[in-house]
């Protein structure tokens, strides 16, 4: 299969200005990129006239939860039988591809094998979706984020409660045996968890060290839910590779992140906070006002931390914790607007965070995230200029196509969310 995308406005992801150009694709890879005026041997290739539309690398979601299927409570995920849950996960994967995301780093699965199964099904071509790095469920301490149990009531949620380094190690090894690429550790609590608030680092040093070691010893990665300053420090000190949230960073935490900036990735998952805050502001009950106060503090802390992290050159991924009722799947491109509006990113910077940096986070910087020869043909052809207004990427109707591995898809409303063009 040879395909020439002719007459495009090519933004290659390196930070260079877009230029009128053409891109030649053979099977799943880009083989040539040239300015429009230059000759290019495209004999035998099918030719597409891009009509001067914006051609860019496919986006990479840095904090995906494909098996979080927009339920209002975590325990509702626990109630889903695995068979049903797998199909709902498949639906979310198609939705994400239709939203322009051709790769995704998972931030956790709701059951041990869900990410692994959907990753493998996508790779085998059994269903459509972003190429995925699969994560474990959230390993969490008793009473931590994702422990849905009560003393009188056993309930599963999206977390697997483990206490002490031995239990963390055993569960991490079990998840690794089942094929996950990433072990997820909930080091801090969260804003909705009374027994583990977002400012508390509830997972101990020894527990974090055990989880990270289990992953690293076989060359896989560890990721952390870390809102509290101390949880960020604990994550950096024990070698966690991807540190999510980082809201309540103090100066020492920021210094540690800066010192590890060539090793760690961060992703704020900020859409969740913005949506919860907006929702709470519209609720004039005592509970609504209390939540609004709490969400305002975390919102302000997250903004302060990420403005500073950006200045210090910490690698911040686009990734938004989509998959909750108040932050549904498929709206992932909204993150780009939030980075510009709240964290001081320029459109070009956030586009690179969503593409080039995403390729690094996928551990494939030599073939994901740029429009360059030898890279995978993961491309978006967009009617609009995201460098002028990143919000155009939120409108699926503007995608002439989403290409992954050289295959063109057109987003559509409702399931199956994307249709293959050939
Ligand atoms: Zn998450």
PDB file of C-alpha atoms in Angstrom, residues 111-120 134-137 170-183 218 220:
ATOM      1  CA  UNK A 111      -9.779  -4.951  36.424  1.00  0.00           C
ATOM      2  CA  UNK A 112      -6.407  -6.678  36.197  1.00  0.00           C
ATOM      3  CA  UNK A 113      -6.645  -7.948  32.603  1.00  0.00           C
ATOM      4  CA  UNK A 114      -8.831  -5.317  30.928  1.00  0.00           C
ATOM      5  CA  UNK A 115      -6.012  -3.101  29.611  1.00  0.00           C
ATOM      6  CA  UNK A 116      -3.953  -6.130  28.633  1.00  0.00           C
ATOM      7  CA  UNK A 117      -6.866  -7.668  26.704  1.00  0.00           C
ATOM      8  CA  UNK A 118      -7.829  -4.490  24.843  1.00  0.00           C
ATOM      9  CA  UNK A 119      -4.154  -3.662  24.082  1.00  0.00           C
ATOM     10  CA  UNK A 120      -3.660  -7.095  22.532  1.00  0.00           C
ATOM     11  CA  UNK A 134      -1.463  -1.356  29.581  1.00  0.00           C
ATOM     12  CA  UNK A 135      -1.576  -0.612  33.288  1.00  0.00           C
ATOM     13  CA  UNK A 136      -2.515  -2.596  36.363  1.00  0.00           C
ATOM     14  CA  UNK A 137      -5.468  -1.560  38.496  1.00  0.00           C
ATOM     15  CA  UNK A 170       2.861  -9.884  45.384  1.00  0.00           C
ATOM     16  CA  UNK A 171       0.046  -7.990  43.647  1.00  0.00           C
ATOM     17  CA  UNK A 172       2.474  -6.082  41.407  1.00  0.00           C
ATOM     18  CA  UNK A 173       4.132  -9.343  40.358  1.00  0.00           C
ATOM     19  CA  UNK A 174       0.724 -10.908  39.698  1.00  0.00           C
ATOM     20  CA  UNK A 175      -0.283  -7.980  37.441  1.00  0.00           C
ATOM     21  CA  UNK A 176       3.083  -8.123  35.660  1.00  0.00           C
ATOM     22  CA  UNK A 177       2.623 -11.859  35.121  1.00  0.00           C
ATOM     23  CA  UNK A 178      -0.749 -11.096  33.524  1.00  0.00           C
ATOM     24  CA  UNK A 179       0.966  -8.751  31.068  1.00  0.00           C
ATOM     25  CA  UNK A 180       0.690  -5.137  32.219  1.00  0.00           C
ATOM     26  CA  UNK A 181       3.310  -2.643  31.030  1.00  0.00           C
ATOM     27  CA  UNK A 182       2.886  -0.354  34.042  1.00  0.00           C
ATOM     28  CA  UNK A 183       2.256  -0.828  37.763  1.00  0.00           C
ATOM     29  CA  UNK A 218      11.799  -6.900  34.550  1.00  0.00           C
ATOM     30  CA  UNK A 220       8.594  -2.359  33.046  1.00  0.00           C
TER      31      UNK A 220
END
